[in-house]
CSV table of C-alpha atoms in Angstrom, one decimal:
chain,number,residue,atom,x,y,z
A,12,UNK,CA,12.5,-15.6,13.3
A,13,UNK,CA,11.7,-19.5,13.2
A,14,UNK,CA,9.7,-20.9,15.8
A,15,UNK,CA,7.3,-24.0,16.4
A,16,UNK,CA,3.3,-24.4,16.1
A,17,UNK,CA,1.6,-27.0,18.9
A,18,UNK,CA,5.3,-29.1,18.5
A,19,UNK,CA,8.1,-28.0,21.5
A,20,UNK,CA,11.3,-26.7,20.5
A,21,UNK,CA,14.7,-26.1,21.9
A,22,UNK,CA,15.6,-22.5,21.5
A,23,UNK,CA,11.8,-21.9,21.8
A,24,UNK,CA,12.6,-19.1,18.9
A,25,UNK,CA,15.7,-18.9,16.6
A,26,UNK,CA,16.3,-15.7,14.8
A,27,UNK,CA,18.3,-16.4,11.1
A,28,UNK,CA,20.8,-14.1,11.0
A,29,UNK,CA,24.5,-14.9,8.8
A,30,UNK,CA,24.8,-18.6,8.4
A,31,UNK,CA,22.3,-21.3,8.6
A,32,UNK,CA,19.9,-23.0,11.1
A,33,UNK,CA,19.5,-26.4,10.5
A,34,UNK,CA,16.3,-28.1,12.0
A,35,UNK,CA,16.2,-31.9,13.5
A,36,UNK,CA,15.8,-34.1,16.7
A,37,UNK,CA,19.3,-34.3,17.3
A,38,UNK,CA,21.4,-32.6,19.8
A,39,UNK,CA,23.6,-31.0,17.6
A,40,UNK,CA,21.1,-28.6,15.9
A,41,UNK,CA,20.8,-25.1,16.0
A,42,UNK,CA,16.7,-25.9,16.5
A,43,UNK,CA,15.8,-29.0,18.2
A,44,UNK,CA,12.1,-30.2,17.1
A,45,UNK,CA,10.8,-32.7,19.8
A,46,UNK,CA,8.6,-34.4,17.5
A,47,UNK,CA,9.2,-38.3,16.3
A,48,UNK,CA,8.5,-38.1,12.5
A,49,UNK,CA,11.6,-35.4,12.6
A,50,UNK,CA,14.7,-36.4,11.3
A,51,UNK,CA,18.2,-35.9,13.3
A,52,UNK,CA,19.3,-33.2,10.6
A,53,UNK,CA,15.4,-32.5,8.6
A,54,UNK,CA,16.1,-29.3,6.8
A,55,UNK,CA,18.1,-26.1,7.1
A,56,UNK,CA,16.9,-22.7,6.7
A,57,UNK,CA,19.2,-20.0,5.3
A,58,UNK,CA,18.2,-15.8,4.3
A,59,UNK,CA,18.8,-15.1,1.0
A,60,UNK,CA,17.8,-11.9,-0.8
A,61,UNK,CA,14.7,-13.1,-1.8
A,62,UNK,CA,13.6,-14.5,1.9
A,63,UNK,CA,14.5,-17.8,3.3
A,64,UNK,CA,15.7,-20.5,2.0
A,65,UNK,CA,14.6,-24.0,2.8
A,66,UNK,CA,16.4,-27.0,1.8
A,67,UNK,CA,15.1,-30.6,3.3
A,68,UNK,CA,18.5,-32.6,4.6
A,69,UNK,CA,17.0,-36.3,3.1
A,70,UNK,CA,14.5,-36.4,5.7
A,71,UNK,CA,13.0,-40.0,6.2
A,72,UNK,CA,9.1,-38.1,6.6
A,73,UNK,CA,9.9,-34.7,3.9
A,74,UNK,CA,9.6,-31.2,4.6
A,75,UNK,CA,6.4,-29.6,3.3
A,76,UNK,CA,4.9,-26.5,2.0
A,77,UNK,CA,1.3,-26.1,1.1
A,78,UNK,CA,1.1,-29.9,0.8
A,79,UNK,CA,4.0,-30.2,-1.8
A,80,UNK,CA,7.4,-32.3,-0.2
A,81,UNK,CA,10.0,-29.6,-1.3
A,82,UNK,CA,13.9,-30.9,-1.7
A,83,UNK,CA,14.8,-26.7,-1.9
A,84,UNK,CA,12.4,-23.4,-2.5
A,85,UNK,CA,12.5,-19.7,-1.5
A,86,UNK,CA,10.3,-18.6,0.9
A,87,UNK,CA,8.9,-15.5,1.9
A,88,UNK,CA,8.3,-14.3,5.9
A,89,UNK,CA,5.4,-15.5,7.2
A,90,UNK,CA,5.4,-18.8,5.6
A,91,UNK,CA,4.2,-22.1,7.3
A,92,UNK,CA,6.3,-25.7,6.7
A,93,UNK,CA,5.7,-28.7,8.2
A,94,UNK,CA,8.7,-31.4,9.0
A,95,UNK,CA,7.5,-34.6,9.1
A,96,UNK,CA,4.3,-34.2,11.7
A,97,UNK,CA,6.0,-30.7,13.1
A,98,UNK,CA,4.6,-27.3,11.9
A,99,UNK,CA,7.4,-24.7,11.9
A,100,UNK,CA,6.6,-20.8,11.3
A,101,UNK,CA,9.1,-17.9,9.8
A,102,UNK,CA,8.2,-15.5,11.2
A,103,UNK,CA,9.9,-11.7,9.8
A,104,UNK,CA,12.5,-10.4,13.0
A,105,UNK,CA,10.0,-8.0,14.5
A,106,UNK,CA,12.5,-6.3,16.8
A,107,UNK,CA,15.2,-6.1,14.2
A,108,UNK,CA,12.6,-4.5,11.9
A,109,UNK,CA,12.4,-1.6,14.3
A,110,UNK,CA,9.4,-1.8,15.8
A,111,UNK,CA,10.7,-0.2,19.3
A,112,UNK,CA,13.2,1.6,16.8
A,113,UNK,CA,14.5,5.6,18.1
A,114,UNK,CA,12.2,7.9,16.2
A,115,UNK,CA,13.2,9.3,12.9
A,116,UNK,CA,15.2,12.4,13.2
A,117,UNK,CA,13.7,14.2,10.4
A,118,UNK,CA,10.2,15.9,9.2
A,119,UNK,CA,10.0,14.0,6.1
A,120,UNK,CA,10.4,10.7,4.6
A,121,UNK,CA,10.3,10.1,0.4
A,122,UNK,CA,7.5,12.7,-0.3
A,123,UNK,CA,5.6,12.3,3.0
A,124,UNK,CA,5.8,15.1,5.7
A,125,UNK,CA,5.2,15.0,9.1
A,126,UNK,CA,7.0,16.3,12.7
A,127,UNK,CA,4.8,14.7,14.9
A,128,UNK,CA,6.1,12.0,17.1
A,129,UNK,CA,3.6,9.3,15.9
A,130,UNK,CA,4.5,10.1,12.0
A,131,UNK,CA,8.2,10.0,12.7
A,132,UNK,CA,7.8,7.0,14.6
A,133,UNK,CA,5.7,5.6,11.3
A,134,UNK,CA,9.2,7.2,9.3
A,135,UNK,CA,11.3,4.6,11.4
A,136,UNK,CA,9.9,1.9,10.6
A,137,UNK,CA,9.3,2.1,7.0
A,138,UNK,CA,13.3,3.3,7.4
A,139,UNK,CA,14.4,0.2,8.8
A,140,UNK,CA,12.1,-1.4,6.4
A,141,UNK,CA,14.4,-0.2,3.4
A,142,UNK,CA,16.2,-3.5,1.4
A,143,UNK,CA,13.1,-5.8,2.3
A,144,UNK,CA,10.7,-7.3,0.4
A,145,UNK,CA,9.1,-8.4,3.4
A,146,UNK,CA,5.0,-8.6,2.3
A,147,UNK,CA,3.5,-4.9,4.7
A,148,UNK,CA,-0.2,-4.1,5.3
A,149,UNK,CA,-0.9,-0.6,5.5
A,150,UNK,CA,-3.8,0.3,8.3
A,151,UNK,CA,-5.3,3.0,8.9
A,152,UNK,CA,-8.7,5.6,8.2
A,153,UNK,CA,-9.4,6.8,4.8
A,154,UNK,CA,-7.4,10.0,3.9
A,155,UNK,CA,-4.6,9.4,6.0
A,156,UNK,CA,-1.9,8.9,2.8
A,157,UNK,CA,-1.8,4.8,2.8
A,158,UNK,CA,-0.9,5.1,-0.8
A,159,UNK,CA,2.1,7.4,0.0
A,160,UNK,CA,3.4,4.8,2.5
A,161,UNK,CA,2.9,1.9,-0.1
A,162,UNK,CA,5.0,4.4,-2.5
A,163,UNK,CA,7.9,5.3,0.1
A,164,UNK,CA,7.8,1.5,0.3
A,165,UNK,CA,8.7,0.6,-3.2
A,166,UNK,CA,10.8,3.3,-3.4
A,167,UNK,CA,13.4,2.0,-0.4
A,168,UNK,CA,13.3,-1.6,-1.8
A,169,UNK,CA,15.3,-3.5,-3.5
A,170,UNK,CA,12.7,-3.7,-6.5
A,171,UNK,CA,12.5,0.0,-6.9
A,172,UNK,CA,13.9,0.5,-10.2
A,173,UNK,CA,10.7,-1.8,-10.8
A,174,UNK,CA,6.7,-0.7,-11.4
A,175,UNK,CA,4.7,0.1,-9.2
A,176,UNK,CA,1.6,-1.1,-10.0
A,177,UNK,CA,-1.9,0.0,-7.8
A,178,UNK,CA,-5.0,-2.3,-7.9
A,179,UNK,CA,-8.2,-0.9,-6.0
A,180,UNK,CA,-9.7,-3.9,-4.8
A,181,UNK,CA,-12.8,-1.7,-3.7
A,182,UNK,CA,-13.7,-0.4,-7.4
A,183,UNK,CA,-13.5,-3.4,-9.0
A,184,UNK,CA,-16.7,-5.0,-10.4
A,185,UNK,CA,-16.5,-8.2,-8.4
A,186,UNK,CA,-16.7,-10.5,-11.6
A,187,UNK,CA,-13.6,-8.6,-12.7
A,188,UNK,CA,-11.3,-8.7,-9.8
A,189,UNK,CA,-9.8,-12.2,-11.0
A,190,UNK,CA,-9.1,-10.9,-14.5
A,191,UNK,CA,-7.4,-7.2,-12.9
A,192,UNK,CA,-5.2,-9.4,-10.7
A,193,UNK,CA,-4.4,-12.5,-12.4
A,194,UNK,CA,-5.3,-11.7,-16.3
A,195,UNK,CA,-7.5,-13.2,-19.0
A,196,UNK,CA,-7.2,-15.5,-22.0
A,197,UNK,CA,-8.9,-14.0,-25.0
A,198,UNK,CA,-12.4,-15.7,-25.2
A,199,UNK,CA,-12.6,-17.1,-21.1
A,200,UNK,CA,-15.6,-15.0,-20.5
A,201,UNK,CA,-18.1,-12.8,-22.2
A,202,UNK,CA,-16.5,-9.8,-22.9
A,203,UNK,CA,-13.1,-11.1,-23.0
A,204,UNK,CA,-12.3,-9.8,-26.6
A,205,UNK,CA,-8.8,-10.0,-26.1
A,206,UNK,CA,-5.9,-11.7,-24.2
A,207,UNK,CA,-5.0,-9.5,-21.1
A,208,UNK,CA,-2.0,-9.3,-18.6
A,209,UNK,CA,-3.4,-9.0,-14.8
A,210,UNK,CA,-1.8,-7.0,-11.9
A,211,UNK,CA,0.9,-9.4,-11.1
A,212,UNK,CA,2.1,-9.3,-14.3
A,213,UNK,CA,2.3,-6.5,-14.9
A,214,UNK,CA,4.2,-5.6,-11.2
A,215,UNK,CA,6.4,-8.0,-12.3
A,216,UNK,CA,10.2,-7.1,-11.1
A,217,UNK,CA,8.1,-4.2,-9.0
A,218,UNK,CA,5.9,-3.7,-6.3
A,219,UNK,CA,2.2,-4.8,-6.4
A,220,UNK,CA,-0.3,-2.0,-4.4
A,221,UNK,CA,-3.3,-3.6,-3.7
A,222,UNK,CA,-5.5,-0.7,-1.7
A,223,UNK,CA,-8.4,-1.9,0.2
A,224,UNK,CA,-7.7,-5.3,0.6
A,225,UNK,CA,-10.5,-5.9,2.8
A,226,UNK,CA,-12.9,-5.6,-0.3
A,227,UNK,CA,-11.2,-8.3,-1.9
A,228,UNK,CA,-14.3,-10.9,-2.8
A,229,UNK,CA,-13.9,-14.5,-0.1
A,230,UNK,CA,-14.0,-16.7,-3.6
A,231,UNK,CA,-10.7,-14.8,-5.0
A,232,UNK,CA,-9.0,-14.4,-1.2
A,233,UNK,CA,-7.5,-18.7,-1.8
A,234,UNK,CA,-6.3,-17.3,-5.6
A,235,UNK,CA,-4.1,-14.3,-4.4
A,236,UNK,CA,-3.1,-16.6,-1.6
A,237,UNK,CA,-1.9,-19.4,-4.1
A,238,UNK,CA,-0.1,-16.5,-6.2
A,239,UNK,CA,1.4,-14.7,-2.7
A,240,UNK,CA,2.9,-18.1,-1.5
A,241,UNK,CA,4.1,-19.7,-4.7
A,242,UNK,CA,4.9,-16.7,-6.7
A,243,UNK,CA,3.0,-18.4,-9.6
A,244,UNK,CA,-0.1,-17.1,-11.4
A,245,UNK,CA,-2.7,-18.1,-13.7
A,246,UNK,CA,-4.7,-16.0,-16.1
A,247,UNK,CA,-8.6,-17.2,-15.9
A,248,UNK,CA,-9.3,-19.4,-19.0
A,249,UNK,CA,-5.2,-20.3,-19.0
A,250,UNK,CA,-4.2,-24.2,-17.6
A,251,UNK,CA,-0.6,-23.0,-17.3
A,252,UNK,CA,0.8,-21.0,-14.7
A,253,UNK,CA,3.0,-17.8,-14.8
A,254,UNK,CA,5.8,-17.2,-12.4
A,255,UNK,CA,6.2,-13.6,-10.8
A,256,UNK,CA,8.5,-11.5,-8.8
A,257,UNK,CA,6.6,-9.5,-7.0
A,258,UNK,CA,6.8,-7.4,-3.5
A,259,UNK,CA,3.1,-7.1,-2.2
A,260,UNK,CA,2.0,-4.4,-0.2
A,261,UNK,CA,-1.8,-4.3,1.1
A,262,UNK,CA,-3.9,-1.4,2.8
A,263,UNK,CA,-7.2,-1.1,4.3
A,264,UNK,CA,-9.4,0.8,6.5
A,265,UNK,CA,-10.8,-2.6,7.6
A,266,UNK,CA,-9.7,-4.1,11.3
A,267,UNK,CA,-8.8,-7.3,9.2
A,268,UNK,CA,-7.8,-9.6,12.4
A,269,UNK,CA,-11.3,-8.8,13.3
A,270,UNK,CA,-13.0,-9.3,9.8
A,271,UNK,CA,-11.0,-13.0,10.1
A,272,UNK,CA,-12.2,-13.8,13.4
A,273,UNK,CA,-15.6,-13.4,11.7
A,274,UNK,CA,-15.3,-14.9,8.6
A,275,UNK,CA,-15.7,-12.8,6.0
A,276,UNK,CA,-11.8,-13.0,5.6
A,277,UNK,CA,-9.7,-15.9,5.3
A,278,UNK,CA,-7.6,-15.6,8.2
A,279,UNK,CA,-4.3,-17.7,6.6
A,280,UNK,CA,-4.6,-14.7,4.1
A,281,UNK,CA,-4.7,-12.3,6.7
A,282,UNK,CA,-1.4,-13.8,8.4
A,283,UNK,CA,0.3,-13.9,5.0
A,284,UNK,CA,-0.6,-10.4,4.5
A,285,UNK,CA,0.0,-8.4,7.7
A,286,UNK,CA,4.0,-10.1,7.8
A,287,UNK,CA,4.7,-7.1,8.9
A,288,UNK,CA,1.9,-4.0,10.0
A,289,UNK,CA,2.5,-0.5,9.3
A,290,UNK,CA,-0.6,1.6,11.5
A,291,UNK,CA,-0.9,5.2,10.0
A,292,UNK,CA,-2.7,7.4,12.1
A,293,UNK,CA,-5.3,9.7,11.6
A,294,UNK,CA,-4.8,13.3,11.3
A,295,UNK,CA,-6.5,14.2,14.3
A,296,UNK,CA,-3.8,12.3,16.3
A,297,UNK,CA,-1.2,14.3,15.1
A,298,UNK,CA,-2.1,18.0,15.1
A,299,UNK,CA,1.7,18.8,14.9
A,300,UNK,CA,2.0,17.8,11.2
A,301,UNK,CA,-1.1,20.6,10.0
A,302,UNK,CA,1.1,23.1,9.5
A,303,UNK,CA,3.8,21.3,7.5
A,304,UNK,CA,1.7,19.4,5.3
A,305,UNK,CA,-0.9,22.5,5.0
A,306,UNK,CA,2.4,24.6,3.8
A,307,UNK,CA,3.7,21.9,1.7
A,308,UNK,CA,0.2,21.1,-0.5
A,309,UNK,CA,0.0,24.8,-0.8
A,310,UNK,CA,3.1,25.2,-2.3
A,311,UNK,CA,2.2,22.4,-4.7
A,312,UNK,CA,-0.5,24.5,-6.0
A,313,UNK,CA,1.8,28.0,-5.9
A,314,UNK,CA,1.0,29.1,-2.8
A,315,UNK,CA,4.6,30.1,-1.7
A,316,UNK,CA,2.9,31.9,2.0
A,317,UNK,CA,0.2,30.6,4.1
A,318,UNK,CA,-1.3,33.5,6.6
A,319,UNK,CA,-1.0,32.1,10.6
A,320,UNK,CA,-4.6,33.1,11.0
A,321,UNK,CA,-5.1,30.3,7.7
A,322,UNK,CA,-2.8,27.9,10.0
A,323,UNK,CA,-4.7,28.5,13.1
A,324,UNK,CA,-8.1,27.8,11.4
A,325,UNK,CA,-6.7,24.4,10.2
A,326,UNK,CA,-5.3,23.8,13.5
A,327,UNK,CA,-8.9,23.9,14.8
A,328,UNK,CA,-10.4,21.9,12.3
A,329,UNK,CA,-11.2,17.5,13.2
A,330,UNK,CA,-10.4,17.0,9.9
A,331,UNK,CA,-12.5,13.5,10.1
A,332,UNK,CA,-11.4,13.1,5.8
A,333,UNK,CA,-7.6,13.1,7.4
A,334,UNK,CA,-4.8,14.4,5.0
A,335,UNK,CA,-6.8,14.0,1.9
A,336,UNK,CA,-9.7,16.7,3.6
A,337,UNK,CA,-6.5,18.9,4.6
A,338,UNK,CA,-5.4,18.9,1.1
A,339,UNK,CA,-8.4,19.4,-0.5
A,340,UNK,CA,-8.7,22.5,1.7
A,341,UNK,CA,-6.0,23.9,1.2
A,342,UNK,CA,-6.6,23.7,-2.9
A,343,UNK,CA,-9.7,25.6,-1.8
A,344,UNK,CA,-7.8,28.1,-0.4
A,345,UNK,CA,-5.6,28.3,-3.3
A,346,UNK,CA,-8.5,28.7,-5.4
A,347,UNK,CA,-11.2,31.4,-4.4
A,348,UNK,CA,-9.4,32.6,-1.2
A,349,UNK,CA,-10.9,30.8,1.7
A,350,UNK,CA,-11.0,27.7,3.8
A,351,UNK,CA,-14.1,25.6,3.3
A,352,UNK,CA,-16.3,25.0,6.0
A,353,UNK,CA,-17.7,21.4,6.3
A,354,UNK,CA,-21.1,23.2,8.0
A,355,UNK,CA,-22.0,24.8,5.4
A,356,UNK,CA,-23.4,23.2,2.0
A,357,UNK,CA,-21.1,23.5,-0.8
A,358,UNK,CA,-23.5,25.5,-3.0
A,359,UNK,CA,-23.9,28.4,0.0
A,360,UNK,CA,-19.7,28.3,0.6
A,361,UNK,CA,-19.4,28.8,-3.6
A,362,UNK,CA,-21.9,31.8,-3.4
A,363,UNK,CA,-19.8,32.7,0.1
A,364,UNK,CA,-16.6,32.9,-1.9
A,365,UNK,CA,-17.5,34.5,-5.0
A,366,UNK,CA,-18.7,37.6,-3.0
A,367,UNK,CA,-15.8,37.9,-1.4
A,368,UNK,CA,-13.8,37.8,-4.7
A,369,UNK,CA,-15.9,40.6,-6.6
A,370,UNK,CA,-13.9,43.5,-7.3
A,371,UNK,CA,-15.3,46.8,-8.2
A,372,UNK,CA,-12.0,48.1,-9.6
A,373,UNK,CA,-11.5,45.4,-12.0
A,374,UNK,CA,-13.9,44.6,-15.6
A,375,UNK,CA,-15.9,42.3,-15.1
A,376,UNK,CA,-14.6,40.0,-18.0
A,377,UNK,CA,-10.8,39.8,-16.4
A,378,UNK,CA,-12.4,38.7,-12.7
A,379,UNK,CA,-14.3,36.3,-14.6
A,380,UNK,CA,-11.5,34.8,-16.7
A,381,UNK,CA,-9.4,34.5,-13.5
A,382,UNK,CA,-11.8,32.7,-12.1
A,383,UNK,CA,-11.8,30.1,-14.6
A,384,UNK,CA,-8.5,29.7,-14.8
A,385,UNK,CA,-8.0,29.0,-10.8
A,386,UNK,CA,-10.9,26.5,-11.3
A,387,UNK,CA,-9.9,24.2,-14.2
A,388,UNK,CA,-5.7,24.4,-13.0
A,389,UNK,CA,-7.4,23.2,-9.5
A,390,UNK,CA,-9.6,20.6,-11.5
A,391,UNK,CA,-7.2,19.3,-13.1
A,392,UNK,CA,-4.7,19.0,-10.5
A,393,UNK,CA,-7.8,16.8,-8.7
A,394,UNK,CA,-8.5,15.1,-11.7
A,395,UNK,CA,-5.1,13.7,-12.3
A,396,UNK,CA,-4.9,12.3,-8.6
A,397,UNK,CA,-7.8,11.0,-8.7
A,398,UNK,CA,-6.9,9.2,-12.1
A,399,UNK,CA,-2.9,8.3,-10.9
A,400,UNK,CA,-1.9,10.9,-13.6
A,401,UNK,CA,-3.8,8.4,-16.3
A,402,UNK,CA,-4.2,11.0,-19.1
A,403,UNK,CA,-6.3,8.4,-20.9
A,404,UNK,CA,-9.0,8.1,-17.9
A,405,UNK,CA,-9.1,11.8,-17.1
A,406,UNK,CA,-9.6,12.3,-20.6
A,407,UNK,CA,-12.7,10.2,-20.1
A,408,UNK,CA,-13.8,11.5,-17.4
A,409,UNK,CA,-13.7,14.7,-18.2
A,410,UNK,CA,-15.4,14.1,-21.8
A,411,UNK,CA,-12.7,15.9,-23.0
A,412,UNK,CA,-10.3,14.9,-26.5
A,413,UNK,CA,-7.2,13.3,-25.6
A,414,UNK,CA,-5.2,15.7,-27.5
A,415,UNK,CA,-6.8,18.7,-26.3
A,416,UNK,CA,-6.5,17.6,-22.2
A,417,UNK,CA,-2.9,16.9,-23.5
A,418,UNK,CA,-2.9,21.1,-24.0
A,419,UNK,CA,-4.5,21.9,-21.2
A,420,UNK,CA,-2.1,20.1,-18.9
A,421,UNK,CA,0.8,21.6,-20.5
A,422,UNK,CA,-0.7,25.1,-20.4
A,423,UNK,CA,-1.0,24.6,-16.8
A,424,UNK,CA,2.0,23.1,-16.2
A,425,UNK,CA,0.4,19.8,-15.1
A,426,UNK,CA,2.6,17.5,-17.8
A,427,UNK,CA,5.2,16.4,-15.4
A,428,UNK,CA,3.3,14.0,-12.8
């Protein structure tokens, strides 16, 4: 959708569609500009695969973007030009990305699960979604699944056959955060023993995940601008510049429109961002989706049956940790038996459900060995997400040899993630 800022124009909106839209003074334009430093015929907009296409006409004042006169350049939804004196915004086609869109017929969506009508209407949009590289911020409350709706989003674009690289902007030392995104020339900094490839890099051809956004340090916030509106990056300590193909998709917890407002995010950031928004909402909103995702994580963990009087105790529950509680619960059940309860302190719900698993019938040795062997499958399982299946950092977590971690996964069945 093109449309004017401060400057009138005639449609007051235009939405591309097949074909071109070509941008002037003059009558016979599919835009007219009513601004004197516009040319008749100034430039002419057309989508492409990659975005829009903007190609000046000869203008006799140029068609700019981020200060440079362009003569032709790609750009992405949500970019600002200027024509002459004349600011002109793209804007992606809200309505024809489904906004207002019928809900989703099914319960399920690539890997996420839900028959509530708030997740289905969440499964729309990321449906009509599919084929775009269109730059999405994922709201919403920790634990609701942000990262499963930056993965469904990869998955149905057209850079899917691509990596997916994730970047948590909130666990990143904050003299770092240039270096993980952008890269490093051996030597730049102390520390830098070697050359290094950044995020974008890396995501190159793919889809770049950058989870909590809103912890993204001001003095980087102009840097992943520069890289998110000219597709061009530079490793810190590099002069030259590196250009990327790269769909971005952002997530927070934040209200960022409200963190703009106040200035502790650059708000033309924030509008280059949030193209296109993507609320998820919490779990409490959408009781209707306990049971299927309740049965599903069980089943991940070999739980083929979940008891109703299980389901009807989740049902109850606020879940204030959202999905990411649920499924944590759950693995508890899996594990000793019962559900946790978030009143009671962890060491007195351990003690809790070891009682209940003593058996009088069985030695003692073969209760404890089962024991152990719920626990480390149901560690492992949480080590491995909380690593992205990164064998290397679980191994270090763990303080555990490569090689033997290696074992344990496969003796667990944990290899294929």
């Amino acid at each position: 959708m093109v449309r004017g800022i401060g400057v009138e124009t005639l449609p007051a909106a235009f939405r591309l569609r097949e074909g071109k839209c070509v941008l002037g003074s003059g009558k016979g334009c599919d835009m007219a500009v009513r601004e004197r430093t516009v040319s008749r015929e100034h430039a002419e907009l057309s989508l492409v695969p990659e975005g829009v296409r903007v190609r000046d006409l000869g203008s006799r004042n140029g068609t700019f973007y981020m200060g440079q006169r362009v003569e032709s350049m790609i750009v992405a939804p949500g970019a600002r030009l200027r024509l002459g004196k004349a600011g002109i915004q793209i804007d992606p086609d809200i309505e024809a990305l489904g906004i207002e869109a019928p809900l989703y017929a099914g319960d399920a969506y690539r890997g996420m699960v839900g028959r509530s009508a708030a997740m289905r209407r969440v499964f729309a949009m990321l449906q009509r979604l599919e084929g775009s590289l269109v730059t999405v911020l994922v709201t919403g409350a920790s634990g609701v699944g942000k990262e499963l709706v930056a993965r469904a989003l990869h998955e149905g674009s057209r850079v899917a056959s691509g990596p997916l690289v994730t970047v948590n902007c909130g666990a990143l030392p904050r003299e770092l955060v240039a270096s993980e995104l952008f890269g490093h020339k051996k030597g730049a900094f102390t520390g830098a023993i070697d050359t290094r490839r950044g995020a974008f890099v890396a995501a190159d051809g793919g889809t770049l995940f950058l989870d909590e956004i809103g912890e993204l340090p001001l003095e980087v916030q102009p840097m992943l601008l520069r890289a998110l509106e000219t597709g061009e990056v530079r490793a810190v300590g590099m002069d030259r510049a590196h250009r990327v193909r790269v769909r971005i998709v952002g997530a927070t917890h934040k209200n960022l429109a409200e963190e703009a407002r106040a200035g502790t995010f650059r708000e033309d950031l924030y509008y280059r961002l949030a193209v296109v928004r993507v609320p998820v909402p919490p779990l409490s909103d959408r009781i209707d989706d306990i049971e299927p995702l309740a049965r599903a994580f069980a089943s991940a963990v070999g739980v083929e049956e979940l008891p109703a009087a299980v389901i009807e105790q989740l049902k109850a529950r606020a879940w204030p940790g959202n999905v990411r509680e649920l499924r944590n619960a759950v693995s508890t059940y899996a594990a000793i038996g019962i559900i946790p309860d978030t009143t009671v302190p962890r060491g007195s719900l351990l003690e809790v459900a070891l009682r209940e698993h003593v058996d009088f019938d069985r030695p003692y040795v073969d209760q404890k060995d089962t024991l152990v062997d719920r626990f480390t499958e149901q560690y492992l399982r949480a080590l491995l997400a909380h690593t992205a299946g990164n064998q290397s950092a679980a191994a270090r977590i763990a303080g555990l040899d490569r090689g033997y971690l290696g074992r344990l996964l496969a003796r667990y069945g944990l290899t294929q993630r």
